[in-house]
């Protein structure tokens, strides 16, 4: 990891009174654990996981396209939206971007490349603007879901999978490595942001790399091992956003310079030297998406629609939802921009520099809100996973979709929100203390961002206090 950025002001202080600006000490290198090292260096990893996951993916796609038309009777819908979608953020927090190592899209892209790939370089436009395309596609898919009912329609979900698969095939046929996964996949953008809070990191030992004569085998690959699929050079990695723990670099490094360590959740966010505006914007957009998802699941949502129709005469759901969607997404973005503007008056950085830097501090609350929302689907509708899959094999079972009561779900949601709020507040504090020397400048910078954390937490708590309706 690169050295910490110097403080911005020139105040003369005693070095012994400065806070620790270095990254926290890393945990044990997991590659010193024999069975972990054997697994990651095996030619079967990650194929041994990709193959069964791809088989399940095929089953899901088949069920969505030709299975029951009713969502709560369709095993594909249950597996995709009730099980996989709620669980995937948990994977990101625990293991970083590990899902991307076993994702069927990665295997499809690799296979297409081997058979018909022309391996063209990634267009400069994608390199420069990929994350903005990811931001836009995430918003578009969410909007389309609510306007056209993708989640409630098994066939609609199947068409979405087919469209994504087509994009993966086209990308694999034309471009190098996993261009789609790095620069176009909406889930890749989400996983990249959430992986920064993850508890596992892969890094290279810079001292060993300095003397390496293997011509960047960890990035370029060898005759037996492919290069990094996500175009990441381990030696220069600052974060885990574009590492999927595929272990290609572990296999190809001749010097055992790669380490995989367990770390404190969110600790990566404290030490980023090159924050990116678009990553912070994505975090805020996702937070807005979670807000609108919560609003539209409220039991009173239909009453709100009726009230809007009575007051304005507007009865078009796409029009009303589009306005509500724009408002929900704009709220976190606007609050962060306002806080950044206030902080800019005190810390000598521009509004957009503050937005980029402290937007990362909101990611823990973003993750917590997303998990809390998804927890409702998993625990209130999780029984449908068992019943629909069992009925595929003729079991003829029925049962309550809810796994636990509404009260238990609410308590767990509030615990998650509390942890997310604390994580965001602490991350903002660590960023401010690392960046500025004087107490006055730290306080003036930190206060508006803590206010944003408190306000967004309060909005989420209020929404989770209200009764929610099942979407399936």
Coordinates of N, CA and C in Angstrom, one line a residue, residues 194-290:
X194 N -18.3 -2.5 -2.2 CA -18.5 -3.2 -1.0 C -17.3 -4.0 -0.6
X195 N -16.5 -4.4 -1.6 CA -15.3 -5.2 -1.3 C -14.3 -4.3 -0.5
X196 N -14.4 -3.0 -0.6 CA -13.5 -2.1 0.2 C -13.8 -2.2 1.7
X197 N -15.0 -2.7 2.1 CA -15.3 -3.0 3.5 C -14.9 -4.4 3.9
X198 N -14.5 -5.2 2.9 CA -14.4 -6.6 3.2 C -13.2 -7.0 4.2
X199 N -13.3 -8.2 4.7 CA -12.4 -8.6 5.7 C -11.2 -9.4 5.2
X200 N -11.1 -9.6 3.9 CA -10.0 -10.3 3.3 C -9.3 -9.4 2.2
X201 N -8.0 -9.3 2.2 CA -7.3 -8.6 1.2 C -6.1 -9.4 0.6
X202 N -5.9 -9.2 -0.7 CA -4.8 -9.8 -1.4 C -3.8 -8.6 -1.7
X203 N -2.6 -8.8 -1.4 CA -1.6 -7.7 -1.7 C -0.3 -8.4 -2.0
X204 N 0.6 -7.7 -2.6 CA 2.0 -8.2 -3.0 C 3.0 -7.5 -2.1
X205 N 4.0 -8.2 -1.8 CA 5.1 -7.7 -1.0 C 6.0 -6.8 -1.9
X206 N 5.9 -5.5 -1.7 CA 6.6 -4.5 -2.5 C 8.1 -4.7 -2.5
X207 N 8.7 -5.1 -1.4 CA 10.2 -5.3 -1.3 C 10.6 -6.5 -2.2
X208 N 9.8 -7.6 -2.2 CA 10.1 -8.7 -3.1 C 9.9 -8.4 -4.5
X209 N 8.8 -7.7 -4.8 CA 8.4 -7.3 -6.2 C 9.5 -6.4 -6.8
X210 N 10.2 -5.6 -6.0 CA 11.2 -4.7 -6.5 C 12.3 -5.4 -7.3
X211 N 12.6 -6.6 -6.8 CA 13.7 -7.4 -7.4 C 13.2 -8.5 -8.3
X212 N 11.9 -8.5 -8.7 CA 11.4 -9.6 -9.5 C 11.9 -9.4 -10.9
X213 N 12.2 -10.6 -11.5 CA 12.6 -10.6 -12.9 C 11.7 -11.5 -13.8
X214 N 10.5 -11.7 -13.3 CA 9.5 -12.6 -13.9 C 8.6 -11.9 -14.9
X215 N 9.0 -10.6 -15.2 CA 8.2 -9.8 -16.2 C 6.7 -9.7 -15.9
X216 N 6.5 -9.4 -14.6 CA 5.1 -9.2 -14.2 C 4.2 -10.4 -14.4
X217 N 4.7 -11.6 -14.1 CA 3.9 -12.8 -14.3 C 2.6 -12.7 -13.6
X218 N 2.6 -12.1 -12.4 CA 1.3 -12.0 -11.7 C 0.2 -11.3 -12.4
X219 N 0.6 -10.3 -13.3 CA -0.3 -9.6 -14.1 C -0.5 -10.2 -15.5
X220 N 0.6 -10.5 -16.1 CA 0.6 -11.0 -17.5 C 0.2 -12.5 -17.6
X221 N 0.5 -13.3 -16.5 CA 0.2 -14.7 -16.6 C 1.5 -15.4 -17.1
X222 N 1.3 -16.8 -17.2 CA 2.4 -17.6 -17.6 C 1.8 -18.6 -18.7
X223 N 2.6 -19.5 -19.1 CA 2.1 -20.5 -20.1 C 1.0 -21.3 -19.5
X224 N 1.0 -21.5 -18.2 CA 0.0 -22.4 -17.6 C -1.1 -21.6 -16.9
X225 N -0.8 -20.4 -16.5 CA -1.8 -19.6 -15.7 C -2.1 -18.3 -16.5
X226 N -3.4 -18.0 -16.6 CA -3.8 -16.8 -17.2 C -3.5 -15.6 -16.4
X227 N -3.4 -14.4 -17.0 CA -3.1 -13.2 -16.3 C -4.3 -12.8 -15.5
X228 N -4.1 -11.7 -14.8 CA -5.2 -11.2 -13.9 C -6.5 -10.9 -14.7
X229 N -7.6 -11.5 -14.5 CA -8.8 -11.3 -15.3 C -9.3 -9.8 -15.2
X230 N -9.1 -9.2 -14.1 CA -9.6 -7.8 -13.9 C -8.6 -6.7 -14.1
X231 N -7.5 -7.0 -14.8 CA -6.5 -6.0 -15.2 C -5.9 -5.3 -14.0
X232 N -5.6 -6.1 -12.9 CA -5.0 -5.5 -11.7 C -3.6 -6.0 -11.5
X233 N -2.7 -5.1 -11.2 CA -1.3 -5.4 -11.0 C -1.1 -5.4 -9.5
X234 N -0.9 -6.6 -8.9 CA -0.8 -6.7 -7.4 C 0.2 -5.8 -6.8
X235 N 1.3 -5.5 -7.4 CA 2.3 -4.7 -6.8 C 1.8 -3.3 -6.5
X236 N 0.9 -2.8 -7.4 CA 0.4 -1.4 -7.2 C -1.0 -1.3 -6.6
X237 N -1.5 -2.4 -6.1 CA -2.9 -2.4 -5.6 C -3.0 -1.5 -4.4
X238 N -3.9 -0.6 -4.4 CA -4.2 0.2 -3.2 C -5.5 -0.3 -2.5
X239 N -6.4 -0.9 -3.3 CA -7.6 -1.4 -2.7 C -8.0 -2.7 -3.3
X240 N -9.1 -3.3 -2.8 CA -9.6 -4.6 -3.2 C -10.7 -4.5 -4.2
X241 N -11.0 -3.3 -4.7 CA -12.2 -3.2 -5.6 C -12.1 -4.0 -6.9
X242 N -10.9 -4.3 -7.4 CA -10.8 -5.0 -8.6 C -9.9 -6.3 -8.4
X243 N -10.1 -6.9 -7.3 CA -9.5 -8.2 -7.0 C -10.6 -9.2 -6.7
X244 N -10.7 -10.3 -7.4 CA -11.7 -11.3 -7.2 C -11.2 -12.6 -6.5
X245 N -10.0 -12.5 -6.0 CA -9.4 -13.7 -5.3 C -9.4 -14.9 -6.1
X246 N -9.2 -14.8 -7.4 CA -9.2 -15.9 -8.3 C -7.9 -16.7 -8.1
X247 N -6.9 -16.1 -7.5 CA -5.6 -16.7 -7.2 C -4.7 -17.0 -8.4
X248 N -5.0 -16.4 -9.5 CA -4.1 -16.5 -10.7 C -2.7 -16.0 -10.3
X249 N -2.7 -14.8 -9.7 CA -1.4 -14.2 -9.3 C -0.6 -15.1 -8.3
X250 N -1.4 -15.8 -7.4 CA -0.8 -16.7 -6.4 C -0.1 -17.8 -7.1
X251 N -0.7 -18.3 -8.2 CA -0.2 -19.5 -8.9 C 1.0 -19.1 -9.8
X252 N 1.0 -17.9 -10.3 CA 2.0 -17.5 -11.3 C 3.2 -16.8 -10.7
X253 N 3.1 -16.2 -9.5 CA 4.2 -15.5 -8.9 C 5.3 -16.5 -8.5
X254 N 6.5 -16.4 -9.0 CA 7.6 -17.3 -8.7 C 8.3 -17.0 -7.4
X255 N 8.0 -15.9 -6.8 CA 8.7 -15.5 -5.6 C 7.9 -15.5 -4.3
X256 N 6.7 -16.1 -4.4 CA 5.8 -16.1 -3.2 C 5.6 -14.8 -2.6
X257 N 5.4 -13.8 -3.4 CA 5.3 -12.4 -2.9 C 3.9 -12.0 -2.6
X258 N 2.9 -12.9 -3.0 CA 1.5 -12.5 -2.8 C 1.1 -13.0 -1.4
X259 N 0.4 -12.1 -0.7 CA -0.2 -12.5 0.6 C -1.7 -12.3 0.6
X260 N -2.4 -13.1 1.4 CA -3.8 -12.9 1.6 C -4.1 -12.9 3.1
X261 N -4.6 -11.8 3.5 CA -4.7 -11.6 5.0 C -6.1 -11.2 5.4
X262 N -6.5 -11.5 6.6 CA -7.7 -11.0 7.2 C -7.4 -9.7 7.8
X263 N -8.4 -8.7 7.7 CA -8.2 -7.4 8.2 C -9.5 -6.9 8.9
X264 N -9.4 -5.8 9.5 CA -10.6 -5.2 10.1 C -11.6 -4.7 9.1
X265 N -12.9 -5.0 9.3 CA -13.9 -4.4 8.3 C -13.8 -2.9 8.2
X266 N -13.9 -2.4 7.0 CA -13.8 -1.0 6.6 C -12.4 -0.4 6.7
X267 N -11.4 -1.1 7.2 CA -10.1 -0.5 7.4 C -9.5 0.1 6.1
X268 N -9.8 -0.6 4.9 CA -9.2 -0.1 3.7 C -9.7 1.3 3.3
X269 N -10.9 1.7 3.8 CA -11.5 3.0 3.5 C -10.7 4.1 4.1
X270 N -10.0 3.8 5.2 CA -9.3 4.8 6.0 C -8.0 5.3 5.3
X271 N -7.5 4.5 4.4 CA -6.1 4.8 3.8 C -6.1 4.9 2.3
X272 N -7.2 5.2 1.7 CA -7.2 5.4 0.2 C -6.6 6.7 -0.1
X273 N -5.5 6.7 -0.9 CA -4.8 8.0 -1.3 C -5.4 8.6 -2.6
X274 N -6.1 7.8 -3.4 CA -6.6 8.3 -4.7 C -8.1 8.0 -4.8
X275 N -8.9 8.7 -4.0 CA -10.4 8.5 -4.0 C -10.9 9.0 -5.4
X276 N -12.0 8.3 -5.8 CA -12.5 8.6 -7.1 C -14.0 9.1 -7.0
X277 N -14.3 10.2 -7.6 CA -15.6 10.8 -7.5 C -16.7 9.8 -7.9
X278 N -16.5 9.1 -9.0 CA -17.5 8.2 -9.5 C -17.8 7.0 -8.5
X279 N -16.8 6.6 -7.8 CA -17.0 5.5 -6.8 C -17.9 6.1 -5.6
X280 N -17.6 7.3 -5.2 CA -18.5 7.9 -4.1 C -19.9 8.1 -4.6
X281 N -20.0 8.6 -5.9 CA -21.3 8.8 -6.5 C -22.1 7.5 -6.6
X282 N -21.4 6.4 -6.9 CA -22.1 5.1 -6.9 C -22.6 4.7 -5.6
X283 N -21.8 4.9 -4.5 CA -22.2 4.6 -3.2 C -23.5 5.3 -2.8
X284 N -23.5 6.6 -3.1 CA -24.7 7.4 -2.8 C -25.9 7.0 -3.6
X285 N -25.7 6.7 -4.9 CA -26.8 6.3 -5.7 C -27.4 5.0 -5.2
X286 N -26.5 4.0 -4.8 CA -27.1 2.8 -4.2 C -27.8 3.0 -3.0
X287 N -27.4 4.0 -2.1 CA -28.1 4.3 -0.9 C -29.5 4.9 -1.3
X288 N -29.5 5.7 -2.3 CA -30.8 6.2 -2.8 C -31.7 5.1 -3.3
X289 N -31.1 4.1 -4.0 CA -31.9 3.0 -4.5 C -32.5 2.2 -3.4
X290 N -31.7 2.0 -2.3 CA -32.3 1.3 -1.2 C -33.4 2.0 -0.6

